[in-house]
Short mmCIF file of C-alpha atoms and ligand atoms in Angstrom, two decimals:
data_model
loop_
_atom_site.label_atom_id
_atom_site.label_comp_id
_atom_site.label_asym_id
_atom_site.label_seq_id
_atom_site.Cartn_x
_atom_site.Cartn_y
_atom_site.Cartn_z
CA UNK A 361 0.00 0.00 0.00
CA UNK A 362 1.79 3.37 -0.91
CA UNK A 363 1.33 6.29 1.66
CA UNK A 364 -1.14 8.65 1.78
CA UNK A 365 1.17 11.35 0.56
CA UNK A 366 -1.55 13.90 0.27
CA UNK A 367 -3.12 13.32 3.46
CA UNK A 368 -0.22 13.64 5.24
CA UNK A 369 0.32 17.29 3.93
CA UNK A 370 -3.06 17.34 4.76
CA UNK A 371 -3.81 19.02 0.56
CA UNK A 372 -6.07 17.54 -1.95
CA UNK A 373 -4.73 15.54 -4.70
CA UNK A 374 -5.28 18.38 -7.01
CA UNK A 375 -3.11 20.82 -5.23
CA UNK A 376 -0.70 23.29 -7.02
CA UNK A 377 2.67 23.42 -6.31
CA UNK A 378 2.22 26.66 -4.27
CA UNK A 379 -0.49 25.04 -2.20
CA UNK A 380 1.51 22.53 -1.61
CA UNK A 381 4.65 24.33 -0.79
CA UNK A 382 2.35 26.41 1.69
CA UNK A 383 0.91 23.41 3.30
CA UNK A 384 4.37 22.14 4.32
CA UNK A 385 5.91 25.13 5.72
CA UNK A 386 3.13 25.72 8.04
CA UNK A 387 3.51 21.93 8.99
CA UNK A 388 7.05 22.72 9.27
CA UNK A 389 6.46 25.83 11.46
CA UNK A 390 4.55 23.85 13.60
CA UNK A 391 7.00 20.78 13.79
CA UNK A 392 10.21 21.54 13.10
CA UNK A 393 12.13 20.52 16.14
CA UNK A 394 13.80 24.12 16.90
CA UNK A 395 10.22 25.08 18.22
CA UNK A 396 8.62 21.44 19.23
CA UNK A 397 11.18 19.10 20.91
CA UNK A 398 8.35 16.55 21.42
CA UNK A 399 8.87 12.66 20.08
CA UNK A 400 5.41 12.96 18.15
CA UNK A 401 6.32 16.19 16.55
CA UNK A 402 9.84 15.13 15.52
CA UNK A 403 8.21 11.90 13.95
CA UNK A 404 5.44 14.14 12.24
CA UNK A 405 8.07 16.46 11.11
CA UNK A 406 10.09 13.69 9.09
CA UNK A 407 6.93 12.30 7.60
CA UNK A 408 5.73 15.70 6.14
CA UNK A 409 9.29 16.34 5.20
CA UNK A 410 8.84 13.19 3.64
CA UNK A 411 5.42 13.94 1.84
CA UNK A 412 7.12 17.49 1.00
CA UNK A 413 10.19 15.93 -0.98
CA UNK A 414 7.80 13.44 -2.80
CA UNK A 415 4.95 15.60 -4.17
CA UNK A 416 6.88 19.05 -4.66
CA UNK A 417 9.34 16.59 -7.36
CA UNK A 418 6.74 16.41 -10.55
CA UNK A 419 8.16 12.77 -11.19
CA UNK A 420 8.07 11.29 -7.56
CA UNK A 421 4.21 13.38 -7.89
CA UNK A 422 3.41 11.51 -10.91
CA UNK A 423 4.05 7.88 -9.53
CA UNK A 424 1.84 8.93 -6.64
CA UNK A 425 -0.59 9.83 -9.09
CA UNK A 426 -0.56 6.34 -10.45
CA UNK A 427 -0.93 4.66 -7.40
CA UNK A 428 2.98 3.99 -6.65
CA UNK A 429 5.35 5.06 -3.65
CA UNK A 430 8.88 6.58 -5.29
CA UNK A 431 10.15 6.01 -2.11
CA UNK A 432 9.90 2.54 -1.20
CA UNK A 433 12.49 0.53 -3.31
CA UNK A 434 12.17 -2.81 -1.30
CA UNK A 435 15.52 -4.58 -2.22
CA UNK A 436 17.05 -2.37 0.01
CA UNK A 437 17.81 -3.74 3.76
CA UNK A 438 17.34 0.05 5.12
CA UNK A 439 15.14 0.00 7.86
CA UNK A 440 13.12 2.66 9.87
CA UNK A 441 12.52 6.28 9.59
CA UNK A 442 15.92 8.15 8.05
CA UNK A 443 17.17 11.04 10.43
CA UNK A 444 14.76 13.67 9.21
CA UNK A 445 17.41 16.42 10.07
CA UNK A 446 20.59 14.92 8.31
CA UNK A 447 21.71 17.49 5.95
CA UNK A 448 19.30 20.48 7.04
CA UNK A 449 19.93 22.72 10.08
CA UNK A 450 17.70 24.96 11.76
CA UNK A 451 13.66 26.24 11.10
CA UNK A 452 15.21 29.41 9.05
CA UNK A 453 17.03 27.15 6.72
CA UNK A 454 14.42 25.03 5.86
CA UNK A 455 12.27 28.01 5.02
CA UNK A 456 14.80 29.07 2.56
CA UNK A 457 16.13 26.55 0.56
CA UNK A 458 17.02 23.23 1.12
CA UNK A 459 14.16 21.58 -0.33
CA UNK A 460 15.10 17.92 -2.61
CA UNK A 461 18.25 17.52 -0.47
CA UNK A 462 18.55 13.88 1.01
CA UNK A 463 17.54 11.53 -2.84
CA UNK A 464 15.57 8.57 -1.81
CA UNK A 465 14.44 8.39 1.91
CA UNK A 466 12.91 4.95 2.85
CA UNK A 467 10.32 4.01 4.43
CA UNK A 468 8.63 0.70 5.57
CA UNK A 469 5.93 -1.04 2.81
CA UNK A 470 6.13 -2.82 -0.55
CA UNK A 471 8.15 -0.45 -2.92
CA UNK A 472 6.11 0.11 -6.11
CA UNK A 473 5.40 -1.36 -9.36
CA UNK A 474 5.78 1.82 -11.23
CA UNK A 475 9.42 3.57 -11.77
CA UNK A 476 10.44 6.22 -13.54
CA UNK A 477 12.10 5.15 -17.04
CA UNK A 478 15.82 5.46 -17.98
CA UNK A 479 16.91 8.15 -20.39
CA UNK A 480 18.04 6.79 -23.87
CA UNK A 481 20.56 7.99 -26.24
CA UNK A 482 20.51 8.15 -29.94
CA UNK A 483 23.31 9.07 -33.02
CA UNK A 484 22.21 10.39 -36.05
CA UNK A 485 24.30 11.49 -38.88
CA UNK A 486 23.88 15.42 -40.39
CA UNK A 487 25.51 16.96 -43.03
CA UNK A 488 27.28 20.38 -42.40
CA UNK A 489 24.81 22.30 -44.59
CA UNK A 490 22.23 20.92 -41.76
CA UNK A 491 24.31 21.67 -39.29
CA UNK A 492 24.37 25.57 -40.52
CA UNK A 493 20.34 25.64 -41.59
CA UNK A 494 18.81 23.76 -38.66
CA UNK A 495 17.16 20.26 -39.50
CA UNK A 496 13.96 18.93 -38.34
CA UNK A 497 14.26 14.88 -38.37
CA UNK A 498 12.28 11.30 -38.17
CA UNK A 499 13.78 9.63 -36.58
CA UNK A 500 13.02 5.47 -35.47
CA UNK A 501 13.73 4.79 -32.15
CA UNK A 502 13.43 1.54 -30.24
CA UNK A 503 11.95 2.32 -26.76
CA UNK A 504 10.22 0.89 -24.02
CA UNK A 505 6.44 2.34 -24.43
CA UNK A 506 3.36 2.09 -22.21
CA UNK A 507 1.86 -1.74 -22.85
CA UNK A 508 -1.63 -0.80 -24.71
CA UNK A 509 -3.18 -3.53 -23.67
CA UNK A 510 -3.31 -3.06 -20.03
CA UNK A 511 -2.12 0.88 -19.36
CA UNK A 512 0.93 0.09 -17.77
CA UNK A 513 -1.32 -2.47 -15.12
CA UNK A 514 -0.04 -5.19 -15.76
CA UNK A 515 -3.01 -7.29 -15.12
CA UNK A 516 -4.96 -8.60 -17.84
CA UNK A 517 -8.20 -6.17 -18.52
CA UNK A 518 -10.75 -7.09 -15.39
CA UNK A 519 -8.33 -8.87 -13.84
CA UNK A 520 -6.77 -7.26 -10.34
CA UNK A 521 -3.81 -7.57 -8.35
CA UNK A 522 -3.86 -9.70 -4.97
CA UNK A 523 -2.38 -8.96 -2.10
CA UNK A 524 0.82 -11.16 -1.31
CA UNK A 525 0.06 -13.83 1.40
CA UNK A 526 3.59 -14.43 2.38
CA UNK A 527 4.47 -10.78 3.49
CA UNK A 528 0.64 -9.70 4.08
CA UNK A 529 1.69 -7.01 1.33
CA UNK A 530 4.31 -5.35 3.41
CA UNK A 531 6.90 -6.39 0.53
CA UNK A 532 9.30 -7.77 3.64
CA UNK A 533 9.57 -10.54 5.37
CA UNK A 534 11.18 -10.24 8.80
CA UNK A 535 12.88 -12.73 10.49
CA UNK A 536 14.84 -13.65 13.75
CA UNK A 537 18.12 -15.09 13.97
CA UNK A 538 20.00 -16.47 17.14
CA UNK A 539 23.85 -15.38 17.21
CA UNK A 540 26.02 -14.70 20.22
CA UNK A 541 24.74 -11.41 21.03
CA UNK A 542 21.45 -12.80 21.16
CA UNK A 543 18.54 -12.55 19.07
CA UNK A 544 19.41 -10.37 15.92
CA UNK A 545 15.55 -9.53 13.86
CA UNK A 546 16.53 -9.30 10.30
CA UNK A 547 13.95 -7.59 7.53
CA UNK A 548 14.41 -8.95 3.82
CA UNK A 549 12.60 -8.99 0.48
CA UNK A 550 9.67 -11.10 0.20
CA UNK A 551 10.61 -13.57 -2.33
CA UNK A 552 7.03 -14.22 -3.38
CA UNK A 553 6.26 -10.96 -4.48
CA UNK A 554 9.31 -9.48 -4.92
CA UNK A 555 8.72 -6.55 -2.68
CA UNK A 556 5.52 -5.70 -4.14
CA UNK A 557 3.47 -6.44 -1.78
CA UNK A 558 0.90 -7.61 -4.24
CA UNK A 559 0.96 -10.21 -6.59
CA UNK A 560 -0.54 -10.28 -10.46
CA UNK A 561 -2.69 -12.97 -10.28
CA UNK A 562 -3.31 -12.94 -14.14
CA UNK A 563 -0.73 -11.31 -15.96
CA UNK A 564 -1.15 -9.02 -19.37
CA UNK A 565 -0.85 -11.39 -22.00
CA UNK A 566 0.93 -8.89 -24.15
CA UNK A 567 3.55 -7.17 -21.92
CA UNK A 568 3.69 -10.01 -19.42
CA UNK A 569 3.29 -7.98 -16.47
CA UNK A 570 5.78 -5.30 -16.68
CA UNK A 571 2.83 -2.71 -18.35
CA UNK A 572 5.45 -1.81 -21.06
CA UNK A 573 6.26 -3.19 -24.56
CA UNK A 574 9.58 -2.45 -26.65
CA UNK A 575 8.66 -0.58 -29.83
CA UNK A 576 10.21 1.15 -32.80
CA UNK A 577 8.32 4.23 -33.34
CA UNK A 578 9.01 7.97 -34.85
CA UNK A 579 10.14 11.01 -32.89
CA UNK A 580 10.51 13.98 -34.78
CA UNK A 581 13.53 15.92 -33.39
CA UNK A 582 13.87 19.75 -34.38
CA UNK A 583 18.00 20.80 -34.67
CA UNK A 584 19.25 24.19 -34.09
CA UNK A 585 21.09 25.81 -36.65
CA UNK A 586 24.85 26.19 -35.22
CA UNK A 587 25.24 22.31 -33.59
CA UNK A 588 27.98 19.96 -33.98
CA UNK A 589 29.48 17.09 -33.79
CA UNK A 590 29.07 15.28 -30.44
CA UNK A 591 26.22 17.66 -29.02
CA UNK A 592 22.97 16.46 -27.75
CA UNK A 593 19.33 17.45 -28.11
CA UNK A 594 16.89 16.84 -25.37
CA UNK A 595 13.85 15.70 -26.06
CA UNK A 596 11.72 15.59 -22.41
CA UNK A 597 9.75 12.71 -22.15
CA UNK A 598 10.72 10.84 -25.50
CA UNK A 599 13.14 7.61 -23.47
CA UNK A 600 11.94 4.63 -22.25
CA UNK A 601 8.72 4.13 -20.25
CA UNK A 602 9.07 3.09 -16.57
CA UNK A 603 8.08 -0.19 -15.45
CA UNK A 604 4.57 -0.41 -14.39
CA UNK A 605 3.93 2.59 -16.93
CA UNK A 606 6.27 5.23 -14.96
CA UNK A 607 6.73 8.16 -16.37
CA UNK A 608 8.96 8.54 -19.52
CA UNK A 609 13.06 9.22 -19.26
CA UNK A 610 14.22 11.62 -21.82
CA UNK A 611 15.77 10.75 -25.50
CA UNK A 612 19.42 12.61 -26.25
CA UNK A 613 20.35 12.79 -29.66
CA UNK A 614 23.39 12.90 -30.32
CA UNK A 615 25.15 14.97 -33.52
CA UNK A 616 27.49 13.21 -35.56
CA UNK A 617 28.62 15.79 -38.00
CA UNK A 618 29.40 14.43 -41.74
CA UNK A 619 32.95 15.59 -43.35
CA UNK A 620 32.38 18.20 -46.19
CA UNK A 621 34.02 17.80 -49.19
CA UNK A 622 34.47 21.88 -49.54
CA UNK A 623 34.29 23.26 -46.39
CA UNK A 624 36.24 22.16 -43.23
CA UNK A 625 34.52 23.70 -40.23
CA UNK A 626 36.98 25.25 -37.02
CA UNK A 627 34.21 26.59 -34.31
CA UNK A 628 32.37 28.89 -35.93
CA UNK A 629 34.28 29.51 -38.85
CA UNK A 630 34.39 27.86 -41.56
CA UNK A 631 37.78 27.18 -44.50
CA UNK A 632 37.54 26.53 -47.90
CA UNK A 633 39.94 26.79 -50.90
CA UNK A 634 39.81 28.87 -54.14
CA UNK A 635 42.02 28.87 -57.09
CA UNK A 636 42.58 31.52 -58.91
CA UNK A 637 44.99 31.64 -62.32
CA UNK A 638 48.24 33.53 -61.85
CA UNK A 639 46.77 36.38 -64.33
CA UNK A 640 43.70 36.75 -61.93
CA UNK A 641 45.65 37.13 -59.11
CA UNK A 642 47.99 39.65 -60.99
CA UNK A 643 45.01 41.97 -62.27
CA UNK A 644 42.51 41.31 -59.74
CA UNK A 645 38.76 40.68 -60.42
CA UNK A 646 35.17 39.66 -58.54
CA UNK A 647 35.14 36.20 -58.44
CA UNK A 648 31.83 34.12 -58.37
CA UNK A 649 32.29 31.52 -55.48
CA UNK A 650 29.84 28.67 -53.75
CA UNK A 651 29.43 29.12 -50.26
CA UNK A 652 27.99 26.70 -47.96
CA UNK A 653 24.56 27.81 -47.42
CA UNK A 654 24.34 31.23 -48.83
CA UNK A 655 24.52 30.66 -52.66
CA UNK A 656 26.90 32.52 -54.69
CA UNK A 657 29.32 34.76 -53.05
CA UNK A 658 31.21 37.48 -55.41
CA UNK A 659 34.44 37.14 -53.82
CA UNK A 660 36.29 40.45 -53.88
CA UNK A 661 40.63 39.93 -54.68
CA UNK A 662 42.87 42.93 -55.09
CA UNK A 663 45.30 43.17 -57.62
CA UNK A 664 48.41 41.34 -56.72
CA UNK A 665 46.83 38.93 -54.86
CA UNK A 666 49.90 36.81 -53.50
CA UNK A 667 49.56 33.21 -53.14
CA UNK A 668 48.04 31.66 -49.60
CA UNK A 669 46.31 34.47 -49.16
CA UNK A 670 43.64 34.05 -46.96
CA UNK A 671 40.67 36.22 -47.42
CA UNK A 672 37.84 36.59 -44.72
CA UNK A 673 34.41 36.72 -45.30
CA UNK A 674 32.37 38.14 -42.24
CA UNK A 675 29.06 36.65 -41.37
CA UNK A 676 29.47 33.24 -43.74
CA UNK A 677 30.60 30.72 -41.19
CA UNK A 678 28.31 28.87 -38.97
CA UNK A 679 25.36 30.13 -36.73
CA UNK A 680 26.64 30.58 -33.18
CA UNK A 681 24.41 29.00 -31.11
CA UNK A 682 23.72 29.40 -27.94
CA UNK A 683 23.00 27.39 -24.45
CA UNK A 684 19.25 28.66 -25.17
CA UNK A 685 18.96 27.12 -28.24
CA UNK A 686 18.56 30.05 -30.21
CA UNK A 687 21.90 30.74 -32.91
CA UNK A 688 22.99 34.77 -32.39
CA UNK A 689 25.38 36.01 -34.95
CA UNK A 690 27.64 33.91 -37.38
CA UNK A 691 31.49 33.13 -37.37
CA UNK A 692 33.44 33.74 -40.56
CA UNK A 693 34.04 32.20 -43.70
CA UNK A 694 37.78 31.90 -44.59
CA UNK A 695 38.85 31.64 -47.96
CA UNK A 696 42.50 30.60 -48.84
CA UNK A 697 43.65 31.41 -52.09
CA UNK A 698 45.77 28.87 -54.35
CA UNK A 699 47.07 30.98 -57.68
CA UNK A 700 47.47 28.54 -60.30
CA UNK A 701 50.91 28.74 -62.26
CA UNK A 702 50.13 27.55 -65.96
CA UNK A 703 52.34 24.35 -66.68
CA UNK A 704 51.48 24.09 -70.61
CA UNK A 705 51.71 27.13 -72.97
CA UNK A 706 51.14 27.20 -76.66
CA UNK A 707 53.55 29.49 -78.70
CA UNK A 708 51.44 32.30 -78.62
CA UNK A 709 51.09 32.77 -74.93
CA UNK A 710 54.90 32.26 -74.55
CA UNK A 711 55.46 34.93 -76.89
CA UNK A 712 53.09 36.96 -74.90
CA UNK A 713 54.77 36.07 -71.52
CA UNK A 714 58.03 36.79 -72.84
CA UNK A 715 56.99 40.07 -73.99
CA UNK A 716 55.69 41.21 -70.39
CA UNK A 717 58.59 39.43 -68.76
CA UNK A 718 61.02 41.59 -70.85
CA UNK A 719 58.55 44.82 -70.38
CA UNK A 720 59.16 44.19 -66.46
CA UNK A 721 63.11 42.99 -66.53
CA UNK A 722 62.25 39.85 -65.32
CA UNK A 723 64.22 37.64 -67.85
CA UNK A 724 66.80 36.66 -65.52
CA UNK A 725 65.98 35.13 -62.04
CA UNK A 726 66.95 37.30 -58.92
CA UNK A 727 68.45 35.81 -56.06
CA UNK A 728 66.88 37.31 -52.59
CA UNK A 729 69.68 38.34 -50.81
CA UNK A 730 69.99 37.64 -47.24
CA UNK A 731 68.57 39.76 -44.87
CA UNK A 732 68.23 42.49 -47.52
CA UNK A 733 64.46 43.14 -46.27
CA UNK A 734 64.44 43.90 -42.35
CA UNK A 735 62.30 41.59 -40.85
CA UNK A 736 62.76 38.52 -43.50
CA UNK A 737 63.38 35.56 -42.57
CA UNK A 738 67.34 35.10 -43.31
CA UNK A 739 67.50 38.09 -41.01
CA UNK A 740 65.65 36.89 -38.61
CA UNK A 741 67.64 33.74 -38.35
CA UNK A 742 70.60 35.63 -38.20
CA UNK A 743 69.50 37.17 -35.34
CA UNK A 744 68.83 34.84 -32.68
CA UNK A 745 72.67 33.79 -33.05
ZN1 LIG B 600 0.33 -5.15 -20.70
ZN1 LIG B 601 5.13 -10.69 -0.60
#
């Protein structure tokens, strides 16, 4: 049987979370040890702390809802109340903020059927241009869901659970043990029912009792612009089901960003190279390029463009995006330039290359001397010696 959560707070099961939070600190007022040192009031204080931590968690609430008690995990050989005041100090505290301290507090009973599910995790491959637009996917998952057939029951329709004979639904057996010190009362599982307390006398035929079923079906996940590879999307509610029907875990997705055949992404910028004939890069021009996601670009080069020069584009990288899941401003696109020396010439255009090189004296080949420039690198060589 799982507490009477509600009733304890002394709320109605359709309370609000302010209702709720009121309820307990006038309890708490009342109770808290710092202002009644009585037995009874300490014990009533650690049960509406109790009733406090489960129904102000919306998850713990929900398995109350469905007739389960988050709290009681059975297995477990913990026995009796937990200190109520571990980890919390005086009245004041308490009515700031300490609330959800202290994880699983146990209590006597069966522990329930219905858990909360486990989170799941799943990879799916984008290309960069999806990366940089934003994607919204299908994606198949194989999950645990909520068994049709019986809504998470487990029982077969009409059919009802029964309450354990072995334990008398307590979900523990206890049992006493002679040893030198004496007699030593030791409190177990009960075997029958496995903690339950209750037993499924006719199981779901479908799901076999657990009130969930393994299924492939179709999430549709919505990608920011600006992710990448290794980063995870959330979606609440979308991992596996909880046995007895508890509420959902969530589904990560997980990016795993494609190599580009063009662009190679660094951050937020992005690198790409363009090549450019030697008399382009000599005159200058406007040059028509791709870009990732922002169609042609009319790439701007100066006259005497040298080679590896790298020209930035503002703006054409990748969407920065941010913790909110909204992208603010872009990085920048870089564009290294490759100036193509021809290798075959036909007579004409070695005429015409002689002509300029003799036009600008540059039949001959010119040694650099060293260290003629300041600040070259013979000269800086030289000195560091
Ligand atoms: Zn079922
Ligand atoms: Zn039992």
């Amino acid at each position: 049987m799982a507490k009477d959560y509600y009733g304890i707070l002394g709320v109605s099961k359709n309370a609000t979370e302010q209702e709720i939070k009121r309820a307990y600190r006038k309890l708490a007022r009342e109770l808290h040890p710092d202002v009644n040192p009585s037995e009874d009031a300490q014990h009533r204080f650690a049960e509406v702390t109790q009733a406090y931590e489960v129904l102000s968690d919306p998850q713990k609430r929900k398995i109350v809802d469905l007739g389960g008690d988050p709290l009681d995990n059975g297995a477990s050989a913990r026995a009796g109340m937990r200190d109520p005041f571990a980890g919390f100090g005086g009245l004041s505290d308490i009515m700031d903020a300490f609330f959800g301290t202290g994880g699983a507090a146990t209590g006597r009973g069966p522990r329930s059927r219905v858990q909360p599910g486990s989170d799941a995790l799943i990879r799916i491959t984008l290309t960069l241009e999806e990366c940089a637009t934003g994607v919204t996917k299908e994606i198949a998952v194989d999950t645990a869901v909520l068994c049709d057939e019986c809504k998470g029951s487990g029982s077969r329709s009409g059919s009802q659970t029964v309450t354990c004979d072995t334990c008398d639904g307590r979900g523990e057996i206890q049992t006493v043990q002679r040893s030198f010190l004496g007699q030593v009362m030791t409190t177990r599982t009960c075997p029958v029912c496995q903690g339950y307390g209750e037993i499924i006398a006719d199981p779901c035929g479908k799901c076999g009792g657990d009130g969930r079923v393994r299924a492939r079906r179709t999430v549709t996940a919505k990608i920011p612009a600006g992710v990448g590879d290794g980063m995870r999307i959330r979606l609440a509610g979308q991992g596996e089901v909880g046995p007895g029907g508890g509420p959902a875990g969530d589904l990560y997705v997980e990016v795993d960003e494609a190599p580009h055949d063009v662009f190679v992404r660094q951050g937020h910028d992005l690198h790409c190279h363009v090549r450019i004939p030697m008399t382009t890069a000599a005159l200058g021009a406007t040059v028509p390029m791709e870009t990732l996601v922002d169609g042609v670009h009319e790439l701007r080069l100066d006259p005497g463009t040298q080679p590896d020069t790298e020209v930035v584009v503002p703006g054409l990288g990748m969407p920065k995006l941010r913790s909110s899941g909204q992208s603010d401003g872009r990085g920048d696109l870089h564009v290294h330039i490759d100036v193509e020396v021809p290798t075959k010439l036909d007579e004409q255009q070695r005429r015409l290359l002689q002509q300029l090189a003799q036009l600008r004296g540059e039949e001959a080949p010119s040694l650099t001397s060293n260290g003629a420039k300041s600040g070259g690198l013979f000269s800086r060589l030289r000195a560091k010696r």
